[in-house]
Coordinates of C-alpha atoms in Angstrom, one line a residue:
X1 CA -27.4 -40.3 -229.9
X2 CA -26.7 -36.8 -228.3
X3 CA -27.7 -38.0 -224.9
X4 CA -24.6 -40.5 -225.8
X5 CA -22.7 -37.9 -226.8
X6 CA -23.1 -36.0 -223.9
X7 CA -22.3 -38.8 -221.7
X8 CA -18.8 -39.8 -224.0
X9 CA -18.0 -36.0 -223.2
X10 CA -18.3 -36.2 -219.6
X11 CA -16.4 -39.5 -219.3
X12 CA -13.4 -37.6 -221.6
X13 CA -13.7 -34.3 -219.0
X14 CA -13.7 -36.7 -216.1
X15 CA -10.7 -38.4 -217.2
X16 CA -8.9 -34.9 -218.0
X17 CA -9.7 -34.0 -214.4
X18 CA -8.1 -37.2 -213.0
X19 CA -5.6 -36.8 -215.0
X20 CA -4.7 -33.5 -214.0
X21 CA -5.3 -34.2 -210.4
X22 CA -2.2 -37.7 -211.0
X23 CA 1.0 -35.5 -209.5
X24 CA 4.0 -37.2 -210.0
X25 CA 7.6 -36.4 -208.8
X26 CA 10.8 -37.2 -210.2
X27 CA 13.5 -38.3 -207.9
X28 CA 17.4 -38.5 -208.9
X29 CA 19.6 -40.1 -206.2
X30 CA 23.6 -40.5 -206.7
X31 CA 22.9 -44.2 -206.9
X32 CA 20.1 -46.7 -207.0
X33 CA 18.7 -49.1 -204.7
X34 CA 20.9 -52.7 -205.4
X35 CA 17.1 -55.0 -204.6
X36 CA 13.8 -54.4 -204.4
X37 CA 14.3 -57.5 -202.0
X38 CA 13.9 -56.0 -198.5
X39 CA 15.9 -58.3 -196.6
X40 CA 19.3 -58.3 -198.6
X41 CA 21.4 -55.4 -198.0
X42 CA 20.9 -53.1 -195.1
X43 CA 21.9 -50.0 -196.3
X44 CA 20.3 -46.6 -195.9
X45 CA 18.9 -45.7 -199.2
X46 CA 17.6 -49.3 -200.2
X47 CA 15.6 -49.3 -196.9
X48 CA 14.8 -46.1 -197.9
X49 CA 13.3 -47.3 -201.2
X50 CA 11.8 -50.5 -200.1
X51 CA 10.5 -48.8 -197.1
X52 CA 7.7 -47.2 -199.3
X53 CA 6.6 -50.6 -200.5
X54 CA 7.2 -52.6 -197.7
X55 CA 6.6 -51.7 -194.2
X56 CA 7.7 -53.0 -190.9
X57 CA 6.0 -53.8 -187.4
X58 CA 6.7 -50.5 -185.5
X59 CA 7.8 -47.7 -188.1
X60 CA 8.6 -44.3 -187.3
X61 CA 6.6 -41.0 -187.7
X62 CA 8.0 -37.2 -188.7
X63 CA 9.9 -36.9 -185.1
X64 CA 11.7 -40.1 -185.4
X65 CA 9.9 -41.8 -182.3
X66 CA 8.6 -45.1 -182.7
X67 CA 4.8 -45.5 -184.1
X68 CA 2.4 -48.2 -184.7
X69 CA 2.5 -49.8 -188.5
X70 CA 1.6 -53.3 -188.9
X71 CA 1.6 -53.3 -185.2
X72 CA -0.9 -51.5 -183.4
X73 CA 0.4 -52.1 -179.9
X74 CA 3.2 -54.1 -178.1
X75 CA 4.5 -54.8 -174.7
X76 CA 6.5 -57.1 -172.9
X77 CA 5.4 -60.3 -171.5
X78 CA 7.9 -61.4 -169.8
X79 CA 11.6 -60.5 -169.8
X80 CA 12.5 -62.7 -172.8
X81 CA 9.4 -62.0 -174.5
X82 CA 7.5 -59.2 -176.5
X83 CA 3.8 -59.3 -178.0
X84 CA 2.7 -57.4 -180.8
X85 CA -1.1 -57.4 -182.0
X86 CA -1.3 -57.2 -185.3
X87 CA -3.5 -54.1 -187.7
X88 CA -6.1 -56.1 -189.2
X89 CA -7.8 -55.4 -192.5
X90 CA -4.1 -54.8 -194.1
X91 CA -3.5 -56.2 -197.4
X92 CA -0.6 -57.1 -199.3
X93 CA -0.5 -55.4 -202.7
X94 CA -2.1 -58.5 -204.9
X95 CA -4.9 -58.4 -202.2
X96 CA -3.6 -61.1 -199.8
X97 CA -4.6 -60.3 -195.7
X98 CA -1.3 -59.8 -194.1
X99 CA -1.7 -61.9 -190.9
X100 CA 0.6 -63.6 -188.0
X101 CA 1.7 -65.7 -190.8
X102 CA 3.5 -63.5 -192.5
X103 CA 5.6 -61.8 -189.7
X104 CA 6.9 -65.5 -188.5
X105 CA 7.8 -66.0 -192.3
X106 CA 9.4 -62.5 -192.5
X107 CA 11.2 -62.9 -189.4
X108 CA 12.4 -66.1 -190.3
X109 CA 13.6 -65.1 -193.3
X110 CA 15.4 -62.0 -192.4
X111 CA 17.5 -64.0 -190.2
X112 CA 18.3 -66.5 -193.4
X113 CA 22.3 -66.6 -193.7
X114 CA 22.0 -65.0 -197.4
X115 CA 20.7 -61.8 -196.4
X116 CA 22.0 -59.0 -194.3
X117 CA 19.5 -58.4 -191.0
X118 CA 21.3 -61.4 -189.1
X119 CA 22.6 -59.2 -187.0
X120 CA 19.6 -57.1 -186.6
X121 CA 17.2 -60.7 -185.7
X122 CA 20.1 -62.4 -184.8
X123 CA 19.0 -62.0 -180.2
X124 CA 15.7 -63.5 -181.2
X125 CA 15.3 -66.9 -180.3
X126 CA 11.7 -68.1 -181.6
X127 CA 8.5 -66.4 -183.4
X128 CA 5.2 -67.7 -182.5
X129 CA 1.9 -67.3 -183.6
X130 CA -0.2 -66.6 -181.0
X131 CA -3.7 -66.5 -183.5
X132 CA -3.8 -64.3 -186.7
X133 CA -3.5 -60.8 -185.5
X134 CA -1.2 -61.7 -182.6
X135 CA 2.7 -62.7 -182.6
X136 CA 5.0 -63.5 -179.6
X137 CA 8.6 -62.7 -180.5
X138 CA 10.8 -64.6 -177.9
X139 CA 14.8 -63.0 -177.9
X140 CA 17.5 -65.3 -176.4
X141 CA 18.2 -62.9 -173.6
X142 CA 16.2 -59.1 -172.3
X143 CA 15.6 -57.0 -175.0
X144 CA 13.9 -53.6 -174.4
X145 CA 14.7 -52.5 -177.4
X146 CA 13.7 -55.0 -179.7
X147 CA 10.8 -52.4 -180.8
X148 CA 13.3 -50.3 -182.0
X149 CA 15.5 -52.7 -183.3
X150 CA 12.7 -53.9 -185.8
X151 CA 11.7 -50.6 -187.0
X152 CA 13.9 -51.3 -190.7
X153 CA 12.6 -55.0 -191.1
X154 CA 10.0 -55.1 -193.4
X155 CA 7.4 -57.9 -193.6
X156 CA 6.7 -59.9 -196.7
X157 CA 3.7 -61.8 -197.6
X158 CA 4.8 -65.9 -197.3
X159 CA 2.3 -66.5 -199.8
X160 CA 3.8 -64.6 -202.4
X161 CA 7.0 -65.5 -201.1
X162 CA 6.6 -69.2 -201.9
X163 CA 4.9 -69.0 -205.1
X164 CA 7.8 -66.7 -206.7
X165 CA 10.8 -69.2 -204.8
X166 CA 11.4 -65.9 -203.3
X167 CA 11.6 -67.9 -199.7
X168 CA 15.4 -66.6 -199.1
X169 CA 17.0 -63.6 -199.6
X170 CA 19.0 -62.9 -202.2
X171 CA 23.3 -62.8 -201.4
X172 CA 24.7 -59.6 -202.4
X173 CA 27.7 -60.9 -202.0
X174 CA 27.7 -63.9 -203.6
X175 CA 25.7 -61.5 -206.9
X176 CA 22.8 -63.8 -206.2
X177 CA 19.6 -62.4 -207.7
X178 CA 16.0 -64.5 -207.4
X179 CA 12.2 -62.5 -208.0
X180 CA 12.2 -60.5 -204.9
X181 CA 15.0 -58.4 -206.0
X182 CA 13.2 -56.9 -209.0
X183 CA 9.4 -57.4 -207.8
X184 CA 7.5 -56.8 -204.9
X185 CA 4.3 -56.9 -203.2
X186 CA 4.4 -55.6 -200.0
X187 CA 1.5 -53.3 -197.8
X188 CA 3.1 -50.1 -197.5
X189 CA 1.3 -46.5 -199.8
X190 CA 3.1 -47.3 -202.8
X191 CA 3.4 -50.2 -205.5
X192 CA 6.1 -51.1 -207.2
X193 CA 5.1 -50.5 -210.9
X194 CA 8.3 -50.8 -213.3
X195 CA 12.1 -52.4 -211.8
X196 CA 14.9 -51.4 -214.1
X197 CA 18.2 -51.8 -212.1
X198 CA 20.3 -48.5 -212.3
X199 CA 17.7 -47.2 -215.1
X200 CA 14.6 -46.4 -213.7
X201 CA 12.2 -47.7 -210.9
X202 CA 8.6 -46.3 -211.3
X203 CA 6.3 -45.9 -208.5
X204 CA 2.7 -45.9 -208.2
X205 CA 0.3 -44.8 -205.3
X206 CA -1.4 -47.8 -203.4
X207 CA -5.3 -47.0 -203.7
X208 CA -6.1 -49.9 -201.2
X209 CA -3.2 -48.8 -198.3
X210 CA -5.0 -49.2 -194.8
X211 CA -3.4 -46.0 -193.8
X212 CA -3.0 -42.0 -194.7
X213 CA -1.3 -40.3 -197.3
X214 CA -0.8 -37.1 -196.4
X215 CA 1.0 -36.4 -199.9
X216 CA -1.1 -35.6 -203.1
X217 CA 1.8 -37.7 -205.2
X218 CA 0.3 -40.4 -207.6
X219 CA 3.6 -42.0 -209.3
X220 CA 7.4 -41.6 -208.4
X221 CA 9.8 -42.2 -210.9
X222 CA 13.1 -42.9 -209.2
X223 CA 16.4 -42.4 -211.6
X224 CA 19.7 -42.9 -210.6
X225 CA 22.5 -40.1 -211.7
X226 CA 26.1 -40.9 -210.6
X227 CA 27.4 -37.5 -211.9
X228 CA 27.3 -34.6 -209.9
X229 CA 26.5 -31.9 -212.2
X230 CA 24.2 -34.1 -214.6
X231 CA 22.6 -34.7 -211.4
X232 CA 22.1 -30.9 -210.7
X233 CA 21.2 -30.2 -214.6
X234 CA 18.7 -31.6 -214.1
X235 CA 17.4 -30.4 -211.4
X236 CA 17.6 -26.9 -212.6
X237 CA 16.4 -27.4 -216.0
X238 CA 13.0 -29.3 -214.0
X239 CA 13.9 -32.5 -215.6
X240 CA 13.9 -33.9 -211.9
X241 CA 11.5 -32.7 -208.9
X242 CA 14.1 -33.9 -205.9
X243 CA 17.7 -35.0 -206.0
X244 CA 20.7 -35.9 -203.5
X245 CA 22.6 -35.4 -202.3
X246 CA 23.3 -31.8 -203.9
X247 CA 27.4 -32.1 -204.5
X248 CA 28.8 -28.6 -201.7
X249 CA 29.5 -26.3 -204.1
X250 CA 26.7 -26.4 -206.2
X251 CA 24.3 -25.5 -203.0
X252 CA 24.7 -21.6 -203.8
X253 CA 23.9 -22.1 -207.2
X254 CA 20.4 -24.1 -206.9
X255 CA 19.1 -21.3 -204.3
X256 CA 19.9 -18.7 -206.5
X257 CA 17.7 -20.6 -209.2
X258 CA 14.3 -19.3 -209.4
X259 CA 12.8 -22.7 -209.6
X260 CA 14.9 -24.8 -206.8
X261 CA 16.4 -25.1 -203.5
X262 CA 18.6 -26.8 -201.5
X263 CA 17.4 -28.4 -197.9
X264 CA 20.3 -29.1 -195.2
X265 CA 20.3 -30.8 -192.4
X266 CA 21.9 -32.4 -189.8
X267 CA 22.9 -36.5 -190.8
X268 CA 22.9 -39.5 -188.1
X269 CA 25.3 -40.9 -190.7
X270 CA 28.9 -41.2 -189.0
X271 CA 31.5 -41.3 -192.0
X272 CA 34.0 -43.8 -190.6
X273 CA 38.0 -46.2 -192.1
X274 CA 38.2 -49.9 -191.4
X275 CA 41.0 -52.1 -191.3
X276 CA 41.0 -55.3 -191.7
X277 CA 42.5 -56.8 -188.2
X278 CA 42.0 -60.6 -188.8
X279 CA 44.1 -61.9 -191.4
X280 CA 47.9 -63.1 -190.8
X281 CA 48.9 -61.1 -194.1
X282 CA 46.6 -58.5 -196.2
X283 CA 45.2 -59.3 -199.0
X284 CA 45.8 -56.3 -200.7
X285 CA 49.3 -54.5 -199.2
X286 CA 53.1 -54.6 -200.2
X287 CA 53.7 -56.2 -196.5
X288 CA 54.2 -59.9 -197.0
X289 CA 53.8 -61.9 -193.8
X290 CA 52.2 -59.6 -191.0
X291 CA 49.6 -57.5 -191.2
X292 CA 50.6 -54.4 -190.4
X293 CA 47.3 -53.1 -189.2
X294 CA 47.5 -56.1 -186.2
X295 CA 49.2 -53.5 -184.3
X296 CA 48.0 -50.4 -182.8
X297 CA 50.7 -48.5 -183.8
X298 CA 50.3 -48.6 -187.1
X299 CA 46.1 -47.9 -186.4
X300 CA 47.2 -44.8 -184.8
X301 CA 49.6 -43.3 -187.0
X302 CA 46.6 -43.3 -189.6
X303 CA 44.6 -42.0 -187.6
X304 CA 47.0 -39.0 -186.5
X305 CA 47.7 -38.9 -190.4
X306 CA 44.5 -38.0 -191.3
X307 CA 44.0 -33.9 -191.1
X308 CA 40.2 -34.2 -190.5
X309 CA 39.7 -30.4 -190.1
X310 CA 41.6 -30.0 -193.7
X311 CA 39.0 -32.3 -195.1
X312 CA 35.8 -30.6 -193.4
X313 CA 37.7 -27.4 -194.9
X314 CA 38.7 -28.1 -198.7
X315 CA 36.7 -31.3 -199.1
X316 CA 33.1 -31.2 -197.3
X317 CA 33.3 -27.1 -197.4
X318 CA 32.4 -26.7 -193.8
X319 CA 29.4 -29.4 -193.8
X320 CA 30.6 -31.9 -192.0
X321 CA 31.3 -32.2 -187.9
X322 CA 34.7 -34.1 -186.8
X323 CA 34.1 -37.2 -184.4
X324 CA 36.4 -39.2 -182.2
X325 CA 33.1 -41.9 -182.1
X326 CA 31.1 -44.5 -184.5
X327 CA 27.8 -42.2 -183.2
X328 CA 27.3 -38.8 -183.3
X329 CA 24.8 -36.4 -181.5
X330 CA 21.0 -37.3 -182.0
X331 CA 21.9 -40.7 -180.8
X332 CA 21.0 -42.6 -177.4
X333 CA 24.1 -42.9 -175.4
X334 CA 26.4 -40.1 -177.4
X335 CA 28.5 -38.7 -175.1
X336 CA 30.1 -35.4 -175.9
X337 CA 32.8 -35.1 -173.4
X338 CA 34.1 -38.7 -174.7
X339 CA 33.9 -37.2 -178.4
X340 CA 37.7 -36.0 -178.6
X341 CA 39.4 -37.1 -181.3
X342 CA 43.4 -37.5 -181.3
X343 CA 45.6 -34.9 -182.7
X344 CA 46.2 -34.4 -186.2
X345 CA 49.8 -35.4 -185.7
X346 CA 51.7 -36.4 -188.5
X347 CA 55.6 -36.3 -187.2
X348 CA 54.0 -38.0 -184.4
X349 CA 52.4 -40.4 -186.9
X350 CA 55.5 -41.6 -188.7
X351 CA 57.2 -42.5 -184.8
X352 CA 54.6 -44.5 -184.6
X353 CA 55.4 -46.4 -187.9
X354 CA 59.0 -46.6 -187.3
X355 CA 58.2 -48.0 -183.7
X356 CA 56.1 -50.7 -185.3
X357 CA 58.7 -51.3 -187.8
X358 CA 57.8 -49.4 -191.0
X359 CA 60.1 -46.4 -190.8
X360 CA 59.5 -46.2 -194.8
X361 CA 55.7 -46.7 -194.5
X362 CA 54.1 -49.5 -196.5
X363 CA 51.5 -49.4 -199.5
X364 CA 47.9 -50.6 -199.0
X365 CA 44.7 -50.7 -201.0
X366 CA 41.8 -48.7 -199.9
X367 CA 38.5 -49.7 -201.3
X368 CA 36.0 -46.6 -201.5
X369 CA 32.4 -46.2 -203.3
X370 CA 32.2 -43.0 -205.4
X371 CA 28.5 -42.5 -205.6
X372 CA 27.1 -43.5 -201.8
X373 CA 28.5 -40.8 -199.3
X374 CA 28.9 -36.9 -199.6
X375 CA 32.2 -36.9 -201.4
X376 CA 33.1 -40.3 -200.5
X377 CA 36.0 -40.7 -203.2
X378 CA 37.0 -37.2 -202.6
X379 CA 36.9 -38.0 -198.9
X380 CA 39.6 -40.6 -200.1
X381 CA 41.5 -39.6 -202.1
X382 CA 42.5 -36.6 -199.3
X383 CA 43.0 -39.4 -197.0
X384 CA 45.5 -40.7 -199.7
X385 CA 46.8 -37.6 -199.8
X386 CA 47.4 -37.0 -196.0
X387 CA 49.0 -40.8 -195.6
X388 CA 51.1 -40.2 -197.8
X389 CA 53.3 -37.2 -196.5
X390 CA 53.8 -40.5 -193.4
X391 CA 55.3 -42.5 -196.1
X392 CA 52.3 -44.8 -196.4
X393 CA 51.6 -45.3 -199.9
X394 CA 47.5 -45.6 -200.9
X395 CA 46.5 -47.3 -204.0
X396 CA 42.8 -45.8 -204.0
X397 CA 40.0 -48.1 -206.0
X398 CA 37.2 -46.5 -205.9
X399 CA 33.8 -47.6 -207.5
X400 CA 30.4 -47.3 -207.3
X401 CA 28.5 -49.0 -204.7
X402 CA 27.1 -51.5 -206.6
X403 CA 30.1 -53.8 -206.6
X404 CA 31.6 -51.9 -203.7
X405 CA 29.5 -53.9 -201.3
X406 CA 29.3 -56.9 -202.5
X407 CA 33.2 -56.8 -202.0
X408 CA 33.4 -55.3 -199.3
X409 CA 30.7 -57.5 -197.6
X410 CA 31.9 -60.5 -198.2
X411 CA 36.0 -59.0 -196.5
X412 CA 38.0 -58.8 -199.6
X413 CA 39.5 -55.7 -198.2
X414 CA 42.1 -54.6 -196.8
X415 CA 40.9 -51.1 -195.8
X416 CA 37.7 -49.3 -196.6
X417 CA 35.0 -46.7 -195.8
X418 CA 31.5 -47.4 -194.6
X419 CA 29.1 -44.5 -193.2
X420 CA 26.6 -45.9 -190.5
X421 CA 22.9 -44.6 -189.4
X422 CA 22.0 -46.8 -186.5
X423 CA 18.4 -47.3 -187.0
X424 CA 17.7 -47.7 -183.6
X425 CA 18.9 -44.6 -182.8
X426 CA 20.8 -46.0 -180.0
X427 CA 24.5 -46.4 -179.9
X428 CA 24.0 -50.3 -179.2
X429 CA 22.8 -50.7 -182.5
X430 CA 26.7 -49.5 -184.0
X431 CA 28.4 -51.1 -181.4
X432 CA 26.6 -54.6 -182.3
X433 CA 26.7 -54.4 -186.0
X434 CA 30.5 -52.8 -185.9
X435 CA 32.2 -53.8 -183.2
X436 CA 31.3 -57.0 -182.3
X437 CA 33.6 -59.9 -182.6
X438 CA 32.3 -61.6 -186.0
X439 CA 30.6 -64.7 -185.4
X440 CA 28.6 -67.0 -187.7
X441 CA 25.3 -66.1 -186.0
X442 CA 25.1 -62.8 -187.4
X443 CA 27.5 -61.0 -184.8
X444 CA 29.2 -57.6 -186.0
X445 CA 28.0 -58.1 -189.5
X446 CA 29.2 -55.1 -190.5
X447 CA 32.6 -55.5 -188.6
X448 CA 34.3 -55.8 -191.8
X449 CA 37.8 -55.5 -190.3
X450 CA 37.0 -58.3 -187.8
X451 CA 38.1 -56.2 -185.0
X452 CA 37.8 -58.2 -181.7
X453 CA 38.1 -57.2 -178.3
X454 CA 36.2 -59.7 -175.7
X455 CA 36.0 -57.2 -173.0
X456 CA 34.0 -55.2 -175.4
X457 CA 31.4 -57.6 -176.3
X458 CA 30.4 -58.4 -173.0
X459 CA 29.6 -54.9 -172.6
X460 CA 27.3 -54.4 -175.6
X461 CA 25.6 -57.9 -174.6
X462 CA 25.2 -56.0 -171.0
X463 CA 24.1 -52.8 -172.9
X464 CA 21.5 -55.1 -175.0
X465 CA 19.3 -55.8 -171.5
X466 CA 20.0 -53.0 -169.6
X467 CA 17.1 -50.8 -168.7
X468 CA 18.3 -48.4 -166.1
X469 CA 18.9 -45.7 -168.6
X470 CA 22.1 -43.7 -166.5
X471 CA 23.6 -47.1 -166.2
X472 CA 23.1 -48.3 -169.6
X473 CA 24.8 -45.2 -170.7
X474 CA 27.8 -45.1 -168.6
X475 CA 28.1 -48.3 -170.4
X476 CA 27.6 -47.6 -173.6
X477 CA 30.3 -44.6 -172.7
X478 CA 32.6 -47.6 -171.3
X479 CA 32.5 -49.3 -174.2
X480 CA 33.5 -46.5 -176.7
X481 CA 36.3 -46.3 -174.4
X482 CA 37.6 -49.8 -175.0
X483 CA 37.1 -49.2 -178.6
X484 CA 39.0 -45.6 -178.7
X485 CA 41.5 -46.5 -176.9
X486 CA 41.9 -49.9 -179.2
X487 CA 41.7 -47.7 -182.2
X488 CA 39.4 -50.4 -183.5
X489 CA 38.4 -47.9 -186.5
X490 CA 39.3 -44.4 -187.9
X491 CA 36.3 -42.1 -187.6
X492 CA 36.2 -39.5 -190.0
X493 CA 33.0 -37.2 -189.4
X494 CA 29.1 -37.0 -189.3
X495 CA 28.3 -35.7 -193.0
X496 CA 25.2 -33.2 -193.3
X497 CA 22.1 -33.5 -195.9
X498 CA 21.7 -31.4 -198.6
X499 CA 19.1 -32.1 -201.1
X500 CA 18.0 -30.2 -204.1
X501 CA 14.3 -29.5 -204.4
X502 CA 12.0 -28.1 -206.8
X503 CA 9.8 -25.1 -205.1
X504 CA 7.0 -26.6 -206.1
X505 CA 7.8 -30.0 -204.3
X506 CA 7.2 -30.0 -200.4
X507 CA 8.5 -32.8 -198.8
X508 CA 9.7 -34.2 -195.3
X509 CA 13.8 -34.2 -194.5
X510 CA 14.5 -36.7 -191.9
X511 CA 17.6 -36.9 -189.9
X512 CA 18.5 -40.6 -190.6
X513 CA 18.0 -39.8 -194.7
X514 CA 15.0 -41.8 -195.6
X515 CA 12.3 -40.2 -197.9
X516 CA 9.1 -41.5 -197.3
X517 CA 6.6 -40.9 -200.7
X518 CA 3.5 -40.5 -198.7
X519 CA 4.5 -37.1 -197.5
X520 CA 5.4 -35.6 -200.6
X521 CA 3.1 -32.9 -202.0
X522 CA 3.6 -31.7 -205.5
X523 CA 1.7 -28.1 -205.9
X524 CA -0.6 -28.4 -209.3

């Protein structure tokens, strides 16, 4: 009986010792990742959420340089077509192998018209399997970036796929939901353990991941907090361990705290207007008729409207740097002597109008999110604020980013913002998913506007095979020409990170804002 004893008393002392060993952290983030489904919106933070769970062929490590993940090695076959051997012993969360299978399923699937990575698969022409641990990955023209260019799509296990009719991604902007948006089972360090949309996600550590976890964190709990100083509340008073982003004038305050601090850093994020360039009349505008943003004219005078070093100044208190470009510095083929923005002009601005025929301005909707960006609807409203003193009247709507993009996705705007990491790192990766004429094959799916200049195209096609590296990039410079001198959009500025962290969290701040879990350390 004691010798029973004794061994009931060790089980409860081991279990304390596990249990004290179990970190977890507490994330808070502005808003919350819209699927669990990795192939239906690409957007920064739910690829950043998902990317935990889910992991693609070639990821990327600490410096942002391309690294084996499910992929151990690639190269090139032939012009048109790119090998990967597959890691083997990697199995999905429910213990399935992950096999060639599976990546001709996942690529399939993220090129599926519902989701949102056509553009991103949309140059690859076939996906064979080769034998299990080996995939050929044939693209309809050169592609020496295609590495790169799959380093954000995340493969899925087709078993699980099939059993859960979870075959197609979900259509964010048709509000389409199916059982990949609030499970998964992917490979990556952490499970999903709990899915409650703009509540709570829960995290737990993946016991059986094939790889290393250099952080000592057992369960992440990931909580949404759309108000700023909730948001910082709780960081201060320890009810969260990590939050963003930390709202500018709240970053003196949390380093002064004896328990937090605030990390900054520079953003790959270039803040960026649209304007929608297609439609005979806007949808959403006093100007019956025309569309007034059909002519350059009236593209310029906003752009000459908007005082863009009054808004670094009052709005983004000094954390933000101006651009005349869709890319900013840190990014392949940024070129600084091209980076000039126009004037802040705004006599010059309302000639412009009058020239085009509005010498009384006009009034437009401008669709904004309030809880994705640094000061998004801040951002905005001075933007109203600035177009307005050229007579241009701005009825702001402003929500949060939950039913932002699903609206704006799907066009039913008139004008709007959008911020854009490429995830290549390479400005070809903006000017296909932004500039491109749109096209049903997954061209410029993120051209909102529909801006469309030929010329242009055939460039960023030309940029897509190139692989002289000066020539590729006096290119790429060509390019932003065409679309500068177009005004095809307004761009505002690249934003920086700031992120509020407890001192006894250590974590990894990367420049293109994802947070990978498996280097987060939480001191006992």
């Amino acid at each position: 009986m004691k010798f029973k004893t004794r061994l009931l008393a060790a089980a409860a002392m081991a279990a304390l010792a596990v249990a004290a060993q179990a970190q977890t952290v507490r994330i808070a983030n502005q808003g919350d990742s819209l699927s669990m489904d990795p192939h239906s919106l690409n957007e920064t933070l739910q690829l950043s959420v998902t990317g935990n769970v889910y992991e693609p062929l070639v990821g990327r490590g600490k410096d942002l340089a391309l690294t084996p993940a499910l992929a151990t090695a690639w190269r090139q076959t032939s012009p048109t077509v790119w090998r990967f051997e597959l890691r083997r012993g990697v199995q999905f969360h429910d213990g399935t192998p992950f096999t060639a299978d599976d990546v001709v399923f996942s690529l399939r699937r993220a090129a599926d018209e519902g989701g949102d990575f056509r553009g991103v698969v949309g140059e690859i022409k076939e996906v064979r399997k080769v034998n299990d641990h080996t995939v050929d990955v044939e693209t309809k023209a050169p592609f020496p970036i295609l590495p790169d260019q799959l380093s954000t799509t995340y493969m899925m296990s087709q078993k699980w796929s099939e059993a859960n009719q979870a075959t197609r991604p979900v259509d964010r902007r048709k509000g389409l939901e199916n059982a990949a948006s609030f499970r998964a089972n992917g490979t990556g360090p952490f499970r999903l353990r709990e899915r409650q949309p703009n509540v709570r996600t829960t995290f737990v550590r993946n016991g059986n991941y094939w790889g290393k976890i250099e952080g000592n964190v057992q369960e992440v709990i990931f909580t949404p907090i759309g108000n700023d100083a909730t948001r910082v509340a709780a960081l201060l008073s320890g009810e969260v361990d990590v939050m963003e982003p930390v709202p500018l004038q709240d970053v003196e305050r949390i380093n002064a705290s004896p328990n937090s601090r605030v990390i900054v850093g520079p953003e790959l994020r270039t803040i960026f207007l649209g304007m929608d360039q297609k439609r005979d009349e806007l949808l959403f505008s006093n100007v019956k008729g025309k569309n007034p943003f059909k002519d350059k004219r009236v593209r310029q005078a906003f752009y000459q409207g908007i005082d863009i070093e009054g808004i670094k100044r009052t709005v983004m208190r000094g954390a933000s740097r101006p651009t005349a470009l869709l890319v900013g510095p840190g990014i392949n083929g940024f070129n600084a002597e091209a980076d000039k923005r126009l004037p802040y002009d705004p006599d010059a601005a309302k000639r412009l109008l009058t020239e085009a025929g509005y010498p009384n301005g006009f009034e437009v909707t401008m669709n904004c999110p309030n809880d994705r960006y640094v000061n998004d609807s801040r951002i905005c409203q001075a933007v109203a604020a600035n177009l307005s003193r050229i007579g241009v009247k701005i009825n702001l709507a402003a929500e949060t980013k939950g039913t932002y993009f699903p609206k704006v996705l799907r066009r039913d705007t008139s004008f709007y913002m959008l911020g854009w990491t490429p995830t290549t790192y390479d400005a070809h990766n903006a000017l296909n998913s932004l500039t491109r004429c749109v096209d049903d094959k997954g061209a410029g799916t993120f051209n909102l506007g529909a801006y469309c200049n030929p010329e242009l195209d055939k460039l960023t096609l030309a940029i897509q095979g190139e692989t002289d590296k000066a020539k590729r990039n006096d290119m790429i410079r060509q390019a932003f020409k065409i679309h500068g001198d177009d005004i095809g959009h307004l761009p505002l500025h690249q934003q920086s990170l700031a992120w509020g962290v407890s001192k006894k969290v250590n974590l990894v701040q990367l420049a293109d804002n994802m947070m990978p879990f498996k280097y987060i350390t939480v001191q006992k």
